[in-house]
PDB file of C-alpha atoms in Angstrom:
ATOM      1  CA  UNK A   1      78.229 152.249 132.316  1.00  0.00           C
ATOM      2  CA  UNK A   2      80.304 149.183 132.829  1.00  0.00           C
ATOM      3  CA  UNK A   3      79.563 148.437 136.486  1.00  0.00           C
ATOM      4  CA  UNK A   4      75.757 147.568 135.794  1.00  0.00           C
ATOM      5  CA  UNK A   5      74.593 144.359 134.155  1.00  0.00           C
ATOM      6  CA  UNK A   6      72.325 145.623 130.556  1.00  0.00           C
ATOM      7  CA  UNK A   7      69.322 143.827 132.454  1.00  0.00           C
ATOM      8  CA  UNK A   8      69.541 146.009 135.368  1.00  0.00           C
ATOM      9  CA  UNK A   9      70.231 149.418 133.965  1.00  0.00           C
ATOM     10  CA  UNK A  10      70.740 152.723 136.698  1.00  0.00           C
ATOM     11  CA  UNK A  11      67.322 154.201 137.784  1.00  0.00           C
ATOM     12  CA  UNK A  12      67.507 157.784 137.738  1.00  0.00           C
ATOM     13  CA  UNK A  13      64.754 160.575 138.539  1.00  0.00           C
ATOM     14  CA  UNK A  14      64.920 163.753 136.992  1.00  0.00           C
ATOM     15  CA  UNK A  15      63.456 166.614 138.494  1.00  0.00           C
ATOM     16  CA  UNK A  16      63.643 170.129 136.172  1.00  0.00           C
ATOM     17  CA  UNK A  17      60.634 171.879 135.124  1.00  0.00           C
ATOM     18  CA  UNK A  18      62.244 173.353 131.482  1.00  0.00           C
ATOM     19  CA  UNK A  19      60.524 170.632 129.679  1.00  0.00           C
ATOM     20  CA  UNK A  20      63.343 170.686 126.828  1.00  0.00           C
ATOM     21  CA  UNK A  21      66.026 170.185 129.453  1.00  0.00           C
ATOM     22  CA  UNK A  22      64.226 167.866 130.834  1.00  0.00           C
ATOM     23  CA  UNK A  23      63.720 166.132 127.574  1.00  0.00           C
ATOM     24  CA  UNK A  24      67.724 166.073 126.668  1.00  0.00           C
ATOM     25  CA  UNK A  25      68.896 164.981 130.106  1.00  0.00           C
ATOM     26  CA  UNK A  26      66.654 162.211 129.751  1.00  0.00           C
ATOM     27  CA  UNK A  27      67.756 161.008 126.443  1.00  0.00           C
ATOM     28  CA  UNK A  28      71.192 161.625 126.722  1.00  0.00           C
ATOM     29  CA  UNK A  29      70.775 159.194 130.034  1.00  0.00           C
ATOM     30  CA  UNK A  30      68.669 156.400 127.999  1.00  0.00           C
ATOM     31  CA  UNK A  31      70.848 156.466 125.344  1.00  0.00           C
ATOM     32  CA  UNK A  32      73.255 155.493 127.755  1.00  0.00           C
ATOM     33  CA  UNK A  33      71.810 152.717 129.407  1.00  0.00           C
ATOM     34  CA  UNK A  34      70.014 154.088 132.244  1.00  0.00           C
ATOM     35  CA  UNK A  35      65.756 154.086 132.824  1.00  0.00           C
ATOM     36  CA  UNK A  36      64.758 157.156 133.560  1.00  0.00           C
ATOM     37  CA  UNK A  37      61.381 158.446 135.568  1.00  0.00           C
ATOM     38  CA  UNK A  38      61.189 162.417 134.529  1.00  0.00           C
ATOM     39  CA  UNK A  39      59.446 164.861 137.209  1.00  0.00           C
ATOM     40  CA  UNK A  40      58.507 168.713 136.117  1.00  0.00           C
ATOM     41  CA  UNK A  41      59.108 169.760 139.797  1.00  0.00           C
ATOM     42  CA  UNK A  42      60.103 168.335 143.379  1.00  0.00           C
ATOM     43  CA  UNK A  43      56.865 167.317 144.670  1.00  0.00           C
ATOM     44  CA  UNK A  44      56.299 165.092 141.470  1.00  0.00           C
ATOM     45  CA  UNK A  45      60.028 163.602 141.922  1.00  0.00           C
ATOM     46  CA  UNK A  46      59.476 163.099 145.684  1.00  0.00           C
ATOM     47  CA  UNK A  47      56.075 161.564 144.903  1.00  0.00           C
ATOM     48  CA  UNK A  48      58.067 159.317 142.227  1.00  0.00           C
ATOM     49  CA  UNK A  49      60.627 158.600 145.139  1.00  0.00           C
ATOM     50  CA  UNK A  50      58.715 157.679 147.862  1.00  0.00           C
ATOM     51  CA  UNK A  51      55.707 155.973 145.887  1.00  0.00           C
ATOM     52  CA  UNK A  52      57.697 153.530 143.629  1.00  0.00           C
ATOM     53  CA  UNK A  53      58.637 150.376 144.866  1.00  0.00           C
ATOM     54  CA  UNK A  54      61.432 150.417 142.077  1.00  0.00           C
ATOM     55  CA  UNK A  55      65.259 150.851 143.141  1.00  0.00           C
ATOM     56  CA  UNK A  56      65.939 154.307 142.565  1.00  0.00           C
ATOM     57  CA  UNK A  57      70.235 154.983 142.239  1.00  0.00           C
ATOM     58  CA  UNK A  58      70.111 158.498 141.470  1.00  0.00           C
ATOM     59  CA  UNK A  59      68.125 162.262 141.124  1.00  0.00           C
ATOM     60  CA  UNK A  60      69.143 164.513 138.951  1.00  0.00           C
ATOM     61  CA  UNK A  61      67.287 167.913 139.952  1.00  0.00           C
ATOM     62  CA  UNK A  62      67.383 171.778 139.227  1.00  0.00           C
ATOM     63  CA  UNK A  63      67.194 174.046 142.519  1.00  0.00           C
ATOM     64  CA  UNK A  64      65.013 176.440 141.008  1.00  0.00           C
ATOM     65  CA  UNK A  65      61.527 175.280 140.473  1.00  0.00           C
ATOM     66  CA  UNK A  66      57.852 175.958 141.048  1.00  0.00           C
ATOM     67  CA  UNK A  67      56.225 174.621 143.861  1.00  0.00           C
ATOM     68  CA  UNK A  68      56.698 174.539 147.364  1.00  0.00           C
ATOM     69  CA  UNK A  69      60.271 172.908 147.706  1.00  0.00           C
ATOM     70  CA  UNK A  70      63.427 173.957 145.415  1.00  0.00           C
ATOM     71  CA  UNK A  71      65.668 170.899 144.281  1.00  0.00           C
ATOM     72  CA  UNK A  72      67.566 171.231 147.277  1.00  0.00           C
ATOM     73  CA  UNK A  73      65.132 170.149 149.942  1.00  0.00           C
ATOM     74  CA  UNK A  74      63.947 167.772 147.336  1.00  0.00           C
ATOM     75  CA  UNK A  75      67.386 166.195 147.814  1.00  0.00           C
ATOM     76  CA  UNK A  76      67.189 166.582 151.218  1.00  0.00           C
ATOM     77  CA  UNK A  77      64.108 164.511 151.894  1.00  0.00           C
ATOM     78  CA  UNK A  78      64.440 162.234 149.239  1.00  0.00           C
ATOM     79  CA  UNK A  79      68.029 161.061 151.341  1.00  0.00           C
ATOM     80  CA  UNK A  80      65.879 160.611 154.417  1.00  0.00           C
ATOM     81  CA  UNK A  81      63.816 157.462 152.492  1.00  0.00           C
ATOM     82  CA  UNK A  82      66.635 157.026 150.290  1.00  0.00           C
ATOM     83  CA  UNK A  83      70.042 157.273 152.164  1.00  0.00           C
ATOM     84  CA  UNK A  84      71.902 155.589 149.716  1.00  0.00           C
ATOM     85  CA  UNK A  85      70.666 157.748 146.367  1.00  0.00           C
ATOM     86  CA  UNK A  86      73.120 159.613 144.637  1.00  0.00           C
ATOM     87  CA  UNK A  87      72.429 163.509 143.977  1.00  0.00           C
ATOM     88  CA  UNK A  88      72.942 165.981 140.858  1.00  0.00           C
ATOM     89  CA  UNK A  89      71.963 168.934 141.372  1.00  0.00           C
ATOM     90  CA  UNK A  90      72.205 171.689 139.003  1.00  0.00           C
ATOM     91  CA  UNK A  91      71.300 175.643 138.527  1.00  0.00           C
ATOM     92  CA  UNK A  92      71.800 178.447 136.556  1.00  0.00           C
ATOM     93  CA  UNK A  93      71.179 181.091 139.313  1.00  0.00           C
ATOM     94  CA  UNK A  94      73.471 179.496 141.858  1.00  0.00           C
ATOM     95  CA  UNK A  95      76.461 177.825 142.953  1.00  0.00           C
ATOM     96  CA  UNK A  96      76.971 175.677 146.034  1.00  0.00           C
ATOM     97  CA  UNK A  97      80.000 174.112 146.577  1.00  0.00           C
ATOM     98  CA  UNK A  98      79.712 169.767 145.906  1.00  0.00           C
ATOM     99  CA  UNK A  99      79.509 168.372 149.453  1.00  0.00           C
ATOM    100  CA  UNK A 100      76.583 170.585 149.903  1.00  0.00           C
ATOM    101  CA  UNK A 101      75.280 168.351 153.030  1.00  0.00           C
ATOM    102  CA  UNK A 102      74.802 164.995 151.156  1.00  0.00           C
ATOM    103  CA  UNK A 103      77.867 162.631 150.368  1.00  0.00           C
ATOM    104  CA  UNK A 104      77.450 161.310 146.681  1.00  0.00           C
ATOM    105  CA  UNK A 105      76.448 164.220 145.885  1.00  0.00           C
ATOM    106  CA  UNK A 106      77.764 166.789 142.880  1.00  0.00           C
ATOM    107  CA  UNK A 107      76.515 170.185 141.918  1.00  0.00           C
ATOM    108  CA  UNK A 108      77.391 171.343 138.014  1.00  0.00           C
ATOM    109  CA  UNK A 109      76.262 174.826 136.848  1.00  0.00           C
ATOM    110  CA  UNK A 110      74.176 175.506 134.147  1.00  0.00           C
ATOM    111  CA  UNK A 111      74.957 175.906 130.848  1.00  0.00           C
ATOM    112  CA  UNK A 112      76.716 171.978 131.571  1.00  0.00           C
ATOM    113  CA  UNK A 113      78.044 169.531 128.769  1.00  0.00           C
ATOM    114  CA  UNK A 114      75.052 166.916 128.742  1.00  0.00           C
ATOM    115  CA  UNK A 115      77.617 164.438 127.376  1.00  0.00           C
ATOM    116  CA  UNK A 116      79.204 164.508 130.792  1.00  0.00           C
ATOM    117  CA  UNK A 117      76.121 163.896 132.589  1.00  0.00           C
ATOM    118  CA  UNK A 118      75.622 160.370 132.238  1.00  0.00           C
ATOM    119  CA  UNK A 119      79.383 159.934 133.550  1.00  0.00           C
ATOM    120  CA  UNK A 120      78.862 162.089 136.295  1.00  0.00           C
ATOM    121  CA  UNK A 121      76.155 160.355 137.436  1.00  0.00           C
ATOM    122  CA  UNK A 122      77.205 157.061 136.749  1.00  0.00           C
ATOM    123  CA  UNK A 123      80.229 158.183 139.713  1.00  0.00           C
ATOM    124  CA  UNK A 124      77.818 159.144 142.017  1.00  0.00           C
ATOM    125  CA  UNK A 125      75.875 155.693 142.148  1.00  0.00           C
ATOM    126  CA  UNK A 126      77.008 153.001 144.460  1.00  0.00           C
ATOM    127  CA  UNK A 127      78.053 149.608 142.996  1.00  0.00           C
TER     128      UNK A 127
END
């Protein structure tokens, strides 16, 4: 995490409704510098998106979740307010190939090393 300054760490949202996945993406990413807003599905995240007057770099999300919109469209319309964000999107049910649509954007299948996910992220977030 060398390109941010430790007073300004990466702002990530994370959008996956397994609440212990949820729970060890987000402290795998505080441990490693970055603040972290957690979301249990996509209308929570976009809410957190579009509500928060907060920089937001990046948004880490499942496809698969309940609601009305899948992580997917999530990323979609979060882009739309957010052109700039960088995109993880993960899934155990699917694959989709990286440049699905959205520059800075990276799919990784589930089961996926959590150590890697800071990194990954971390590449996908403009300086």
């Amino acid at each position: 995490m060398a390109r941010y300054s430790p007073h300004i760490p990466p702002r990530i949202v994370i959008a996956e409704d397994e609440v212990l996945t949820r729970l060890a993406v987000a402290t795998e990413l505080r441990d490693n510098g970055f603040e972290v807003r957690e979301a249990s599905n996509a209308e929570e995240a976009l809410t957190v998106l579009e509500c928060t007057t907060t920089h937001i770099d990046a948004l880490f999300t499942d496809i698969d979740m309940p609601g009305s919109m899948n992580g997917l469209e999530l990323a979609l319309r979060a882009r739309q307010s957010r052109p700039r964000l960088g995109v993880l999107v993960t899934s155990g049910k699917h694959m989709i190939s990286d440049d699905f649509v959205l520059t800075r954007s990276r799919f990784v299948p589930k089961p996926y090393d959590i150590s890697e996910i800071p990194r990954i992220l971390d590449d996908l977030i403009e300086p």
